[in-house]
Short mmCIF file of N, CA and C in Angstrom, two decimals:
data_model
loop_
_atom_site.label_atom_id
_atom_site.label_comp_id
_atom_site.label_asym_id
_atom_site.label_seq_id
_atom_site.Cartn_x
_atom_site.Cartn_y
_atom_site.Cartn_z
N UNK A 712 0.84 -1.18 0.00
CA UNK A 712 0.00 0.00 0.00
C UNK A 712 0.88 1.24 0.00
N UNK A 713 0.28 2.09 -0.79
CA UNK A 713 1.54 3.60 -0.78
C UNK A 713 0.88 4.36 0.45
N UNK A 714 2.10 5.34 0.55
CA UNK A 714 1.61 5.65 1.62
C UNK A 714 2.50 7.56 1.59
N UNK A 715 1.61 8.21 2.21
CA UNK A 715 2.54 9.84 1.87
C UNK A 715 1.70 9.85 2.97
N UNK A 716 2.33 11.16 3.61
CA UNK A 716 2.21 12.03 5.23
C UNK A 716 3.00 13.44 4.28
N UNK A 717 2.02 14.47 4.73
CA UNK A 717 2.59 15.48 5.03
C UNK A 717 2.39 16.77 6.13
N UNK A 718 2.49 17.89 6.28
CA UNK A 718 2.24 18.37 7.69
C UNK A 718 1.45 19.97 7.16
N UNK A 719 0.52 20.57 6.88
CA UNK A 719 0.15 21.56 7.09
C UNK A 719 -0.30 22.51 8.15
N UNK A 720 0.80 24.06 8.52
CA UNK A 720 0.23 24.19 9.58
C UNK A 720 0.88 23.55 10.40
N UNK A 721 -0.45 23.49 11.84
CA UNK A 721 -0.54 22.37 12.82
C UNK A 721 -0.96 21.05 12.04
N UNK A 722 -1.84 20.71 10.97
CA UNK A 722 -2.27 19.75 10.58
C UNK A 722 -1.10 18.70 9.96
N UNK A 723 -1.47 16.82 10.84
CA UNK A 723 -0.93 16.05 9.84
C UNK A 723 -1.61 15.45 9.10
N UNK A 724 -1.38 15.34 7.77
CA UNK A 724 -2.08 14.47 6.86
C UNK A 724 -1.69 13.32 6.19
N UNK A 725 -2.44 12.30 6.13
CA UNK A 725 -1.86 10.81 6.12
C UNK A 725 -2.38 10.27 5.14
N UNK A 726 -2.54 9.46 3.62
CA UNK A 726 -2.52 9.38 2.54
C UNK A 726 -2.81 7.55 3.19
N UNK A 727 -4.52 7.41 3.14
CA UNK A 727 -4.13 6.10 3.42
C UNK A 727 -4.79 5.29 1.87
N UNK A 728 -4.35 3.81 1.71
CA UNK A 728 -5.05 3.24 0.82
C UNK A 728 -6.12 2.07 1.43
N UNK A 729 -7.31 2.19 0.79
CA UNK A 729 -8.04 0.85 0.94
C UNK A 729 -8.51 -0.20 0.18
N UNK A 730 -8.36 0.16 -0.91
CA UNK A 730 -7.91 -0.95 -1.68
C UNK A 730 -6.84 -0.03 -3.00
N UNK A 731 -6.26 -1.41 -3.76
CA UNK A 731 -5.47 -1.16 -5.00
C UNK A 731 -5.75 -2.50 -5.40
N UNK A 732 -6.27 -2.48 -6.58
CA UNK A 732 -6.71 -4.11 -7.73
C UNK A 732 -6.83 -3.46 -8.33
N UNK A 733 -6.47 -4.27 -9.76
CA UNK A 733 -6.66 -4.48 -11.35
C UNK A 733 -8.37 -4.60 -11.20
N UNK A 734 -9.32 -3.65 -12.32
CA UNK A 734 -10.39 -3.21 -12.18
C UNK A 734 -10.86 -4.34 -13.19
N UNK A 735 -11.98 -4.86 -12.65
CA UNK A 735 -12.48 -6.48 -13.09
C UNK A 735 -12.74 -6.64 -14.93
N UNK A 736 -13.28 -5.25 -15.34
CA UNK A 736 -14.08 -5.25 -16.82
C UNK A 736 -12.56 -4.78 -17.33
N UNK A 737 -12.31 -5.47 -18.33
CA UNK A 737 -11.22 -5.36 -19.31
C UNK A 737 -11.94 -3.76 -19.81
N UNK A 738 -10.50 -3.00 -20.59
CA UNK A 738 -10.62 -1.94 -20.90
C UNK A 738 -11.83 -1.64 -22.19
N UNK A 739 -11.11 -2.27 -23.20
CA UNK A 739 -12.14 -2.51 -24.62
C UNK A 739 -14.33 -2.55 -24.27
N UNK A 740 -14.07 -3.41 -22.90
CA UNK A 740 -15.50 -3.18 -22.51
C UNK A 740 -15.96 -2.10 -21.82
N UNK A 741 -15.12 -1.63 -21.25
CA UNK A 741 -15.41 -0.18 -20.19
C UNK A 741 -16.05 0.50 -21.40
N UNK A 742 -14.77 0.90 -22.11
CA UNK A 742 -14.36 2.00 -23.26
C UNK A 742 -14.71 1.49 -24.53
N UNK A 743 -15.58 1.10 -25.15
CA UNK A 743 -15.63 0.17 -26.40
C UNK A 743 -15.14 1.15 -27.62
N UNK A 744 -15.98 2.43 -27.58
CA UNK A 744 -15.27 3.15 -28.63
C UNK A 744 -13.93 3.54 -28.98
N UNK A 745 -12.93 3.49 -27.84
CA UNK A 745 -11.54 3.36 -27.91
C UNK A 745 -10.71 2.31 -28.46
N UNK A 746 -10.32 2.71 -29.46
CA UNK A 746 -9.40 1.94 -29.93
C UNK A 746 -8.09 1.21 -29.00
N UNK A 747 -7.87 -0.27 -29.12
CA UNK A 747 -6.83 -0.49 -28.13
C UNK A 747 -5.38 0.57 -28.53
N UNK A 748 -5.10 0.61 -29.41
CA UNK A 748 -3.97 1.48 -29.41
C UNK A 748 -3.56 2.68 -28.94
N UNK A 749 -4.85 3.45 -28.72
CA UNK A 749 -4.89 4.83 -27.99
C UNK A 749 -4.19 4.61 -26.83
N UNK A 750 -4.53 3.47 -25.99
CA UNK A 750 -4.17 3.17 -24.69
C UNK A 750 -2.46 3.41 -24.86
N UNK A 751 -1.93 3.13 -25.72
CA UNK A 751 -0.42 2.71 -25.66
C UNK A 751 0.31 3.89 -25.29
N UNK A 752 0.19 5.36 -25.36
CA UNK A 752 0.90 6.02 -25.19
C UNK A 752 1.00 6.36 -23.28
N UNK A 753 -0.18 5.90 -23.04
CA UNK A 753 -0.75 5.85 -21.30
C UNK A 753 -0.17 4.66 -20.68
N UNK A 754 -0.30 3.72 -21.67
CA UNK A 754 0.77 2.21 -20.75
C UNK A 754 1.94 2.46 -20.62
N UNK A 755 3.08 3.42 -21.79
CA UNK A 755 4.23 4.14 -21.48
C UNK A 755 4.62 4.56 -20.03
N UNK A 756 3.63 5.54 -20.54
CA UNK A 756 3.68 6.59 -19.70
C UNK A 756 3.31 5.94 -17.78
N UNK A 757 2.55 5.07 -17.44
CA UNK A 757 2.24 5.05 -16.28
C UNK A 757 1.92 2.96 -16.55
N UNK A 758 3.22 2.47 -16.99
CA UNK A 758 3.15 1.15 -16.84
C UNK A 758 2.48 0.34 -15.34
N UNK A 759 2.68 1.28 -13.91
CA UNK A 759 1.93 0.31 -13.42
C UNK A 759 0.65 0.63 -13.11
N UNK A 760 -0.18 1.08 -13.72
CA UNK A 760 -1.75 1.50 -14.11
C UNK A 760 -2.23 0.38 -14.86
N UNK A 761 -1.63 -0.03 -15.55
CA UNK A 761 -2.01 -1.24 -16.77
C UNK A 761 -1.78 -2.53 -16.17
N UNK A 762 -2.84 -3.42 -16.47
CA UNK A 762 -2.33 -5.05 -15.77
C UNK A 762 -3.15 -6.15 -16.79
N UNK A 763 -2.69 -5.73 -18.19
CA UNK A 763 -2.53 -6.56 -19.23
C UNK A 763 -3.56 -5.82 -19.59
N UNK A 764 -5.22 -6.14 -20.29
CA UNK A 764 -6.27 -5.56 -20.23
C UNK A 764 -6.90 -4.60 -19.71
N UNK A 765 -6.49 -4.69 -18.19
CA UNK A 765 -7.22 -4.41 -17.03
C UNK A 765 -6.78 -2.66 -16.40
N UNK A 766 -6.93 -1.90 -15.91
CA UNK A 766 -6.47 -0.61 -15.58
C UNK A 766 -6.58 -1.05 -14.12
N UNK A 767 -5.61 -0.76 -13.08
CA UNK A 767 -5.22 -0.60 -12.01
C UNK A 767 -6.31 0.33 -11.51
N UNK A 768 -6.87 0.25 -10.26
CA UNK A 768 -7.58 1.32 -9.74
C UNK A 768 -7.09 1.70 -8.18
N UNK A 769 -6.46 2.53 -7.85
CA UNK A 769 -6.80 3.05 -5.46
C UNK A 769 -7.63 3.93 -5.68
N UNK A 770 -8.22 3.16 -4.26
CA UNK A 770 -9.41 3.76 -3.39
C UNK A 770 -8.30 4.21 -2.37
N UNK A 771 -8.86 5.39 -2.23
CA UNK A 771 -8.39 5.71 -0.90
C UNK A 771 -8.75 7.07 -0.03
N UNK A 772 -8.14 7.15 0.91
CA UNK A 772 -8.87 8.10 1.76
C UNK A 772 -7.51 9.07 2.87
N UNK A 773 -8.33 9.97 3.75
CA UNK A 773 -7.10 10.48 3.92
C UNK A 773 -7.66 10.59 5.75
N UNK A 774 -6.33 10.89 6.52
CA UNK A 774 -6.42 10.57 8.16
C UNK A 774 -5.39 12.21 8.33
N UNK A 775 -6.59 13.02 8.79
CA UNK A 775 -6.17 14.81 9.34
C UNK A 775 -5.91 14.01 10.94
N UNK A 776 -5.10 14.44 11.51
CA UNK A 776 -4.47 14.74 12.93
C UNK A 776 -4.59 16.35 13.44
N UNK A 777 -5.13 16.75 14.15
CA UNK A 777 -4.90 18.64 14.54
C UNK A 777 -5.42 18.78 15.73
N UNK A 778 -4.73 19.82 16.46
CA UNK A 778 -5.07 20.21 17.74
C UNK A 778 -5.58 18.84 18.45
N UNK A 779 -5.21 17.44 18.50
CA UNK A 779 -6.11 16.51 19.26
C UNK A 779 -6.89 15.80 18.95
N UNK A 780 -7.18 15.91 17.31
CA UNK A 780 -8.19 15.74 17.18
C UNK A 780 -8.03 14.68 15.83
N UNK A 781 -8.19 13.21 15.59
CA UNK A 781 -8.03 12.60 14.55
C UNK A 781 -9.49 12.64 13.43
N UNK A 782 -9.41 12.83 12.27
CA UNK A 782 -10.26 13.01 11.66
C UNK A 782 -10.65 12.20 10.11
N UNK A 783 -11.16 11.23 9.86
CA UNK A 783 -11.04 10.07 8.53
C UNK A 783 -11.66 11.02 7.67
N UNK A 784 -11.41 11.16 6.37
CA UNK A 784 -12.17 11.34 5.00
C UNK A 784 -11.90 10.35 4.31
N UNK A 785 -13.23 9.95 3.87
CA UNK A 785 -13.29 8.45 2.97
C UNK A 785 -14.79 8.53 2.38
N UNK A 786 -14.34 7.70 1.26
CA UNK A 786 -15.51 7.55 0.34
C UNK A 786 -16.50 7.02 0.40
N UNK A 787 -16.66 6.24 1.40
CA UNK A 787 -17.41 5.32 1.81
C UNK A 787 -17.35 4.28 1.35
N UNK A 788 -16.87 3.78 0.80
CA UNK A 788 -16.84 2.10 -0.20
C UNK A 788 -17.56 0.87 0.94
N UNK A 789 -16.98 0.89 2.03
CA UNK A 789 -17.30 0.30 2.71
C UNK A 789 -16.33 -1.05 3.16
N UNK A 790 -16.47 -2.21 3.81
CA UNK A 790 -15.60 -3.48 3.81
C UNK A 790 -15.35 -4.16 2.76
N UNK A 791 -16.66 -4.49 2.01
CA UNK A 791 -17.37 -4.65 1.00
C UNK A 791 -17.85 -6.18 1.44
N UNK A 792 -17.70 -6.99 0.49
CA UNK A 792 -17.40 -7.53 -0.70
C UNK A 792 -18.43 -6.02 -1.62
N UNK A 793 -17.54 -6.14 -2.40
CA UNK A 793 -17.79 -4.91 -3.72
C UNK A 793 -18.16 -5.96 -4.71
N UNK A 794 -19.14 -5.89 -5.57
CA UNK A 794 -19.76 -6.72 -6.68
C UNK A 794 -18.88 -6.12 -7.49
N UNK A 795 -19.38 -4.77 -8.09
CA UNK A 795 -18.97 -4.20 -9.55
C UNK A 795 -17.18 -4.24 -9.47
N UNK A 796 -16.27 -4.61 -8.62
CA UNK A 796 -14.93 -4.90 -8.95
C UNK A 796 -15.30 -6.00 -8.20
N UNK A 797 -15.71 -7.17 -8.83
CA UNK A 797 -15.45 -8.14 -8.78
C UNK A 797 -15.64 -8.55 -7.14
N UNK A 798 -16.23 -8.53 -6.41
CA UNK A 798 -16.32 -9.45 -4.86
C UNK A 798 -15.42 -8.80 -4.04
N UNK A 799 -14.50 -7.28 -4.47
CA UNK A 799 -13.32 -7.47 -3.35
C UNK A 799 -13.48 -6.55 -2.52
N UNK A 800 -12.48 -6.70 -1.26
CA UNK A 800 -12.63 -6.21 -0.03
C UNK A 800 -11.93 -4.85 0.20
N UNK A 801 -12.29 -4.14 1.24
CA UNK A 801 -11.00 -3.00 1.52
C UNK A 801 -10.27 -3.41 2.53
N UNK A 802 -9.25 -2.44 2.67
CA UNK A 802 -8.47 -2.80 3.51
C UNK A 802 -7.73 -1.85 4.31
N UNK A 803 -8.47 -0.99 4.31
CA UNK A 803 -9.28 0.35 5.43
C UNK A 803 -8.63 0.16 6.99
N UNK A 804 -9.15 -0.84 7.66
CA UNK A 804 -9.14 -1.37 8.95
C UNK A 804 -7.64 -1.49 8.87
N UNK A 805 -6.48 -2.66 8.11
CA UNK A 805 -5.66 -2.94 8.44
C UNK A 805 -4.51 -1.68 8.05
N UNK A 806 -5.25 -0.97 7.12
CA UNK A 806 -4.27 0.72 6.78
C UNK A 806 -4.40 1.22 8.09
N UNK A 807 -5.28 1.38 9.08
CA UNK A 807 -5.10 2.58 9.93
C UNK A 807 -4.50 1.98 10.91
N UNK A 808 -4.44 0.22 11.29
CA UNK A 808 -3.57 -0.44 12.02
C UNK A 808 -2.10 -0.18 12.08
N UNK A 809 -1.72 -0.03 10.58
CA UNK A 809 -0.62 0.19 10.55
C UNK A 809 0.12 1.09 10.43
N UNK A 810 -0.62 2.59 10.79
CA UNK A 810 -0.37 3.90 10.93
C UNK A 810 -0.57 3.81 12.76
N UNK A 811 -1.05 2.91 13.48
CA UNK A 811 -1.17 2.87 15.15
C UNK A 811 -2.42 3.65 14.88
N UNK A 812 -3.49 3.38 14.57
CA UNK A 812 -4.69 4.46 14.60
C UNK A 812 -5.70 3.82 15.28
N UNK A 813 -5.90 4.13 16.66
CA UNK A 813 -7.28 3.37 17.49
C UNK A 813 -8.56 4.12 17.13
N UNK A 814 -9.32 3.29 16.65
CA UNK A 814 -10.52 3.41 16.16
C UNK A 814 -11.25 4.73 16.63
N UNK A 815 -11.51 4.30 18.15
CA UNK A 815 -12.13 5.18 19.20
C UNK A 815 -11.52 6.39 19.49
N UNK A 816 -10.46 6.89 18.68
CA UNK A 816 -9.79 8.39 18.56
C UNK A 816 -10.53 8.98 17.13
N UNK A 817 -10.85 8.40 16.72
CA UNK A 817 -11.38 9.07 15.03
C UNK A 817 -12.67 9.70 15.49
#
């Protein structure tokens, strides 16, 4: 999982991920009017976005620290199982574990 912190201010800000997967519908079906070749100058450019067919997708969300006070912004996705990418889960819970983040401070 990537991960960036930076400090505004008093504020810290913490760059968490909850999920990162290869996005279930091959590209050609997302995008039908796109030609596969268009893609090629973008697979260059940002090779690990691409995972053969498939476009890489993060979810993610961000953890403010200030004056005392811990604060989540998130999208809501939820635990899941997520249907439309395929059945999968986040992984939300074990990101803020591993930043030391007790629940009951947020």
């Amino acid at each position: 999982m990537s991960s960036f912190e930076m400090s505004v201010g008093n504020a810290e800000i913490v760059a968490l991920t909850d999920m990162n997967c290869a996005f279930p519908t091959p590209l050609p079906e997302l995008w039908p009017n796109v030609p596969c070749d268009a893609w090629e100058p973008f697979r260059k450019m940002f090779p690990d976005t691409f995972e053969g067919e498939r476009m890489r997708i993060e979810i993610g969300c961000y953890l403010v620290r200030s004056q005392g006070k811990t604060i989540l912004i998130d999208t809501g996705y939820g635990p899941g199982p997520i249907d439309y990418i395929g059945g999968l889960r986040g992984e939300l819970m074990a990101e803020l574990a591993s930043k030391s983040v007790d629940l009951a401070d947020v």
